[in-house]
Amino acid sequence: MVPKKAVILAAGLGTRLGKITEETPKGLLKIAGREIIYRTIKVLQDLGIEKFIIITNPKYIDKFKKFVENKGFNAQIVINEHPEKGNGYSLYLAKDYVDEKFILVMSDHIYEKSFIERAVNGEGLIVDETPRYVSIDEATKVKIKEGYVEDIGKNLKEFDAVDTGFFVLTPEIFKSAEKIISEKGKAELSEIIEKAKVKVTPVNGFFWTDVDTPEDIKRVKKLIIQNSVKGSGDGFISRYINRRISTKISYFLVDYVTPNQMTVISFLIGIFSALLNFINIPLAGIVYQISSILDGVDGEIARSCMRTSKFGGYVDSILDRYVDFAFLIILAYVTITEPIWWVIVGIAIFGSVMVSYSTERYKAAYGTDIYKDIPTMKYLIGKRDERIFLTMLFCLVGQIKALFVLLAVLTNLRVVFTVYLVWKYKKD
Amino acid sequence: MVPKKAVILAAGLGTRLGKITEETPKGLLKIAGREIIYRTIKVLQDLGIEKFIIITNPKYIDKFKKFVENKGFNAQIVINEHPEKGNGYSLYLAKDYVDEKFILVMSDHIYEKSFIERAVNGEGLIVDETPRYVSIDEATKVKIKEGYVEDIGKNLKEFDAVDTGFFVLTPEIFKSAEKIISEKGKAELSEIIEKAKVKVTPVNGFFWTDVDTPEDIKRVKKLIIQNSVKGSGDGFISRYINRRISTKISYFLVDYVTPNQMTVISFLIGIFSALLNFINIPLAGIVYQISSILDGVDGEIARSCMRTSKFGGYVDSILDRYVDFAFLIILAYVTITEPIWWVIVGIAIFGSVMVSYSTERYKAAYGTDIYKDIPTMKYLIGKRDERIFLTMLFCLVGQIKALFVLLAVLTNLRVVFTVYLVWKYKKD
């Protein structure tokens, strides 16, 4: 069972971020279009966590109240009048608000969804034995003994894993907190965790990191965009060319352009490339390839700032079909005259739609992604990014008839292979 | 909670069926390609019933054993050495095999899936207050008082509902059975039900019926075929013309042709109709329309004999696209010469695929049928059956260019409307 409540520690002053945090607490910094804690709360909420307790200091209280109200989150703001008493003291203040197993998470940490999905089912301190996105120097290290915390701290020389800032705790923890506070008048979270000798659950291999410095903000934004590449339906051109450029574009646009706006922009550029065939075919091919690169940006932005929508994906894929059709039919109109060649154009256009139809119809029938169910599908060429790249190349060298023959063969062979693979793997 | 076990009464000799049941017990009669009790057991098994107890007489025991083994059902065959003691005695023999709530069902009754889905969650005797498929004269009638059986019998003059032959009972029922048997030496099920004053649960408005006479077999087969019409994606032509013919064809073919064979046959006839355009366009149009009628048969047969498969549906819809493409491209090749008209042909061909793409892509995105989610979609014209009928009409009068203009406009307008409706109802 997933805990019902989550405590978020957000009382730190984030001094290492300098000017930025004079106005805005770290947790409310927008990175790639979303506040850091929005990302955590949204995912936790979708997983069934019902209530959030945000511990913050008096300076930021209004900001958090406004944020929680705006987003409609079921959250309680608790004030820590003494942030100088350490983040363990902040945790202690949650005592009156939780009475069973709860999640504890830091407001300046970002986690990908798959991490959180696993972490909420863990117990005690969630650690990462193979952290890829945090610097080991800066990280809080953990020495584990028989599944429990033995030692924890930034300066451990021997350690087994790294503290991810994500915990699944029971109210037992407040006893250890109380002892330390009554002895020292303050407490760090790591002291409490060490004293309580909590369990350790490893969750390895996912993207998570924390934000401490202005450089971190840029680094994290870049990582979020990179993690937003969907990939499952990407062909070779997408993987090795388009995505490298589109993620850079997304990095710059994510704060200014909505996914829907980007869908419209790349559609219009696609239609523009089609019309360019009337004037200059090689140029049309180049602009078509540019529109293909931009076609990835709307999805990347949508996933980066957690604004994906089924309708967005639906419209995007319909518009892609119209762009491809417009490009090929106008290219044919300005170059092809003989009916027999028009038949080949027809086969190429039809085959291009059928490539998408055969994969989407699979999802409609089986309810799952064909690329996940049938890994061989990834190596079948003829995906949109590959077709567009080929189209550009043939436009550049002016071999239009050869292009249509190639597309006619390539796309329909791909459909035949797709049906064969579905038969082989999923025939009943 | 759905009961774990189901008792099936199959000890009757089915004398009213004459010669037919000398060899085969009623429950194992194949109607529309499937044994009567296969239909019931399969649906119950899918709903979670784990074990079946089939009570039969010595004459049929080998038949049932073979059937159960062939199909791999988890069933126990129990012999009633005295079928003349009535079907109440058969029920009584189940006593040693059930110890908690169980389902009791007759081997000569056919129920549609939706009926069984509701009935298994009912209690006591499942009745139908508005039976549509059984003759009231022959039916066992039930008088209900405050939710319990008051009176039951074929000759009741006043009654509230009809006995469906489907029960959800507790082992309590065996006490009433025992009393009657010890008094009279035999028992009818209806006597036991009346004595026990069991609860009544109405499940109204679904297809169910029983099989008593040779005429029943034909009637039931027809009803099964009619109930196998899927319908949700049918256009006007399908509803008012194609289905009326295809169900008659299915009626004759269901015992001889598999759904996959039928898919191949209608595909080949479709491709043949496309090739006919080289010889005689009006004839091609007519054969194309015939292939459209036949296109419904594979699905009807598959659903009638419970052999639907995702792969079957997948291949069928891919082949449909190829038939449509082949017809239009060959029709264009033999009639169109000017490039501008080829552009219109291209738009018509592309739009035809996009009609299917826009509905299937919806299912891929939202996981549900667009016609169920957005009822207005049913009234949008441009579905395959309508396009093919129009194509035939225009082929008959030789107005091919007008046909392509019409298809180009109709199909793409339909796609625009589809996207609009999805936006209106599901933009979330």
PDB file of C-alpha atoms in Angstrom, chain B residues 16-114:
ATOM      1  CA  ARG B  16     -38.614 -33.402 -28.570  1.00  0.00           C
ATOM      2  CA  LEU B  17     -35.560 -33.043 -30.793  1.00  0.00           C
ATOM      3  CA  GLY B  18     -36.156 -36.555 -32.134  1.00  0.00           C
ATOM      4  CA  LYS B  19     -33.359 -38.241 -34.036  1.00  0.00           C
ATOM      5  CA  ILE B  20     -30.850 -35.479 -33.407  1.00  0.00           C
ATOM      6  CA  THR B  21     -30.484 -36.285 -29.718  1.00  0.00           C
ATOM      7  CA  GLU B  22     -30.233 -40.019 -30.170  1.00  0.00           C
ATOM      8  CA  GLU B  23     -26.553 -39.434 -30.818  1.00  0.00           C
ATOM      9  CA  THR B  24     -25.777 -36.098 -29.239  1.00  0.00           C
ATOM     10  CA  PRO B  25     -27.061 -34.583 -25.997  1.00  0.00           C
ATOM     11  CA  LYS B  26     -28.767 -31.207 -26.381  1.00  0.00           C
ATOM     12  CA  GLY B  27     -25.973 -29.369 -24.592  1.00  0.00           C
ATOM     13  CA  LEU B  28     -23.465 -30.598 -27.153  1.00  0.00           C
ATOM     14  CA  LEU B  29     -25.489 -29.632 -30.213  1.00  0.00           C
ATOM     15  CA  LYS B  30     -23.460 -27.278 -32.360  1.00  0.00           C
ATOM     16  CA  ILE B  31     -25.416 -24.171 -33.234  1.00  0.00           C
ATOM     17  CA  ALA B  32     -23.596 -21.597 -35.351  1.00  0.00           C
ATOM     18  CA  GLY B  33     -20.374 -23.530 -34.975  1.00  0.00           C
ATOM     19  CA  ARG B  34     -20.328 -23.999 -31.199  1.00  0.00           C
ATOM     20  CA  GLU B  35     -21.850 -26.427 -28.712  1.00  0.00           C
ATOM     21  CA  ILE B  36     -24.581 -24.843 -26.597  1.00  0.00           C
ATOM     22  CA  ILE B  37     -22.744 -25.428 -23.323  1.00  0.00           C
ATOM     23  CA  TYR B  38     -19.403 -24.304 -24.776  1.00  0.00           C
ATOM     24  CA  ARG B  39     -20.940 -20.845 -25.083  1.00  0.00           C
ATOM     25  CA  THR B  40     -22.049 -20.802 -21.455  1.00  0.00           C
ATOM     26  CA  ILE B  41     -18.915 -22.395 -19.994  1.00  0.00           C
ATOM     27  CA  LYS B  42     -16.548 -20.150 -21.956  1.00  0.00           C
ATOM     28  CA  VAL B  43     -18.235 -16.945 -20.803  1.00  0.00           C
ATOM     29  CA  LEU B  44     -18.496 -18.167 -17.201  1.00  0.00           C
ATOM     30  CA  GLN B  45     -14.844 -19.194 -17.257  1.00  0.00           C
ATOM     31  CA  ASP B  46     -13.823 -15.730 -18.506  1.00  0.00           C
ATOM     32  CA  LEU B  47     -15.843 -14.238 -15.644  1.00  0.00           C
ATOM     33  CA  GLY B  48     -13.865 -16.215 -13.070  1.00  0.00           C
ATOM     34  CA  ILE B  49     -15.865 -19.406 -12.496  1.00  0.00           C
ATOM     35  CA  GLU B  50     -13.212 -22.024 -11.831  1.00  0.00           C
ATOM     36  CA  LYS B  51     -14.963 -25.379 -11.835  1.00  0.00           C
ATOM     37  CA  PHE B  52     -17.925 -26.900 -13.670  1.00  0.00           C
ATOM     38  CA  ILE B  53     -20.044 -29.853 -12.558  1.00  0.00           C
ATOM     39  CA  ILE B  54     -21.978 -31.419 -15.417  1.00  0.00           C
ATOM     40  CA  ILE B  55     -24.788 -33.771 -14.424  1.00  0.00           C
ATOM     41  CA  THR B  56     -25.707 -36.113 -17.237  1.00  0.00           C
ATOM     42  CA  ASN B  57     -27.202 -39.552 -17.831  1.00  0.00           C
ATOM     43  CA  PRO B  58     -25.209 -42.751 -18.555  1.00  0.00           C
ATOM     44  CA  LYS B  59     -26.012 -42.576 -22.276  1.00  0.00           C
ATOM     45  CA  TYR B  60     -24.156 -39.310 -22.842  1.00  0.00           C
ATOM     46  CA  ILE B  61     -21.283 -39.661 -20.437  1.00  0.00           C
ATOM     47  CA  ASP B  62     -18.594 -40.437 -23.014  1.00  0.00           C
ATOM     48  CA  LYS B  63     -19.659 -37.532 -25.203  1.00  0.00           C
ATOM     49  CA  PHE B  64     -19.359 -35.084 -22.336  1.00  0.00           C
ATOM     50  CA  LYS B  65     -16.047 -36.530 -21.189  1.00  0.00           C
ATOM     51  CA  LYS B  66     -14.603 -36.159 -24.672  1.00  0.00           C
ATOM     52  CA  PHE B  67     -15.956 -32.623 -25.017  1.00  0.00           C
ATOM     53  CA  VAL B  68     -14.537 -31.466 -21.686  1.00  0.00           C
ATOM     54  CA  GLU B  69     -11.152 -33.013 -22.452  1.00  0.00           C
ATOM     55  CA  ASN B  70     -10.968 -31.540 -25.955  1.00  0.00           C
ATOM     56  CA  LYS B  71     -11.721 -28.033 -24.775  1.00  0.00           C
ATOM     57  CA  GLY B  72      -9.578 -28.286 -21.666  1.00  0.00           C
ATOM     58  CA  PHE B  73     -12.368 -27.146 -19.341  1.00  0.00           C
ATOM     59  CA  ASN B  74     -11.981 -27.832 -15.612  1.00  0.00           C
ATOM     60  CA  ALA B  75     -15.149 -29.908 -15.333  1.00  0.00           C
ATOM     61  CA  GLN B  76     -16.374 -32.903 -13.368  1.00  0.00           C
ATOM     62  CA  ILE B  77     -18.907 -35.202 -14.997  1.00  0.00           C
ATOM     63  CA  VAL B  78     -21.490 -36.624 -12.559  1.00  0.00           C
ATOM     64  CA  ILE B  79     -23.782 -39.452 -13.633  1.00  0.00           C
ATOM     65  CA  ASN B  80     -27.498 -39.409 -12.958  1.00  0.00           C
ATOM     66  CA  GLU B  81     -28.492 -43.069 -13.209  1.00  0.00           C
ATOM     67  CA  HIS B  82     -32.153 -42.101 -12.931  1.00  0.00           C
ATOM     68  CA  PRO B  83     -32.920 -39.252 -15.298  1.00  0.00           C
ATOM     69  CA  GLU B  84     -36.598 -40.222 -14.996  1.00  0.00           C
ATOM     70  CA  LYS B  85     -36.528 -38.853 -11.426  1.00  0.00           C
ATOM     71  CA  GLY B  86     -36.589 -35.336 -12.837  1.00  0.00           C
ATOM     72  CA  ASN B  87     -34.124 -32.471 -13.178  1.00  0.00           C
ATOM     73  CA  GLY B  88     -34.561 -31.676  -9.488  1.00  0.00           C
ATOM     74  CA  TYR B  89     -32.966 -35.015  -8.763  1.00  0.00           C
ATOM     75  CA  SER B  90     -30.075 -34.081 -11.054  1.00  0.00           C
ATOM     76  CA  LEU B  91     -29.536 -30.908  -9.076  1.00  0.00           C
ATOM     77  CA  TYR B  92     -29.613 -32.962  -5.865  1.00  0.00           C
ATOM     78  CA  LEU B  93     -26.717 -35.073  -7.156  1.00  0.00           C
ATOM     79  CA  ALA B  94     -24.522 -31.966  -7.202  1.00  0.00           C
ATOM     80  CA  LYS B  95     -24.763 -31.865  -3.394  1.00  0.00           C
ATOM     81  CA  ASP B  96     -21.392 -33.508  -2.802  1.00  0.00           C
ATOM     82  CA  TYR B  97     -19.551 -31.219  -5.192  1.00  0.00           C
ATOM     83  CA  VAL B  98     -20.473 -27.733  -3.987  1.00  0.00           C
ATOM     84  CA  ASP B  99     -20.123 -26.278  -0.517  1.00  0.00           C
ATOM     85  CA  GLU B 100     -20.714 -22.589  -1.063  1.00  0.00           C
ATOM     86  CA  LYS B 101     -22.648 -20.247  -3.355  1.00  0.00           C
ATOM     87  CA  PHE B 102     -22.826 -21.751  -6.850  1.00  0.00           C
ATOM     88  CA  ILE B 103     -24.322 -21.170 -10.254  1.00  0.00           C
ATOM     89  CA  LEU B 104     -26.930 -23.536 -11.663  1.00  0.00           C
ATOM     90  CA  VAL B 105     -27.595 -23.436 -15.367  1.00  0.00           C
ATOM     91  CA  MET B 106     -29.428 -25.565 -17.941  1.00  0.00           C
ATOM     92  CA  SER B 107     -27.422 -27.223 -20.711  1.00  0.00           C
ATOM     93  CA  ASP B 108     -30.016 -26.384 -23.368  1.00  0.00           C
ATOM     94  CA  HIS B 109     -30.135 -22.621 -22.774  1.00  0.00           C
ATOM     95  CA  ILE B 110     -28.177 -20.055 -24.749  1.00  0.00           C
ATOM     96  CA  TYR B 111     -27.398 -16.672 -23.216  1.00  0.00           C
ATOM     97  CA  GLU B 112     -25.612 -13.675 -24.659  1.00  0.00           C
ATOM     98  CA  LYS B 113     -22.517 -12.550 -22.787  1.00  0.00           C
ATOM     99  CA  SER B 114     -24.081  -9.404 -21.305  1.00  0.00           C
TER     100      SER B 114
END
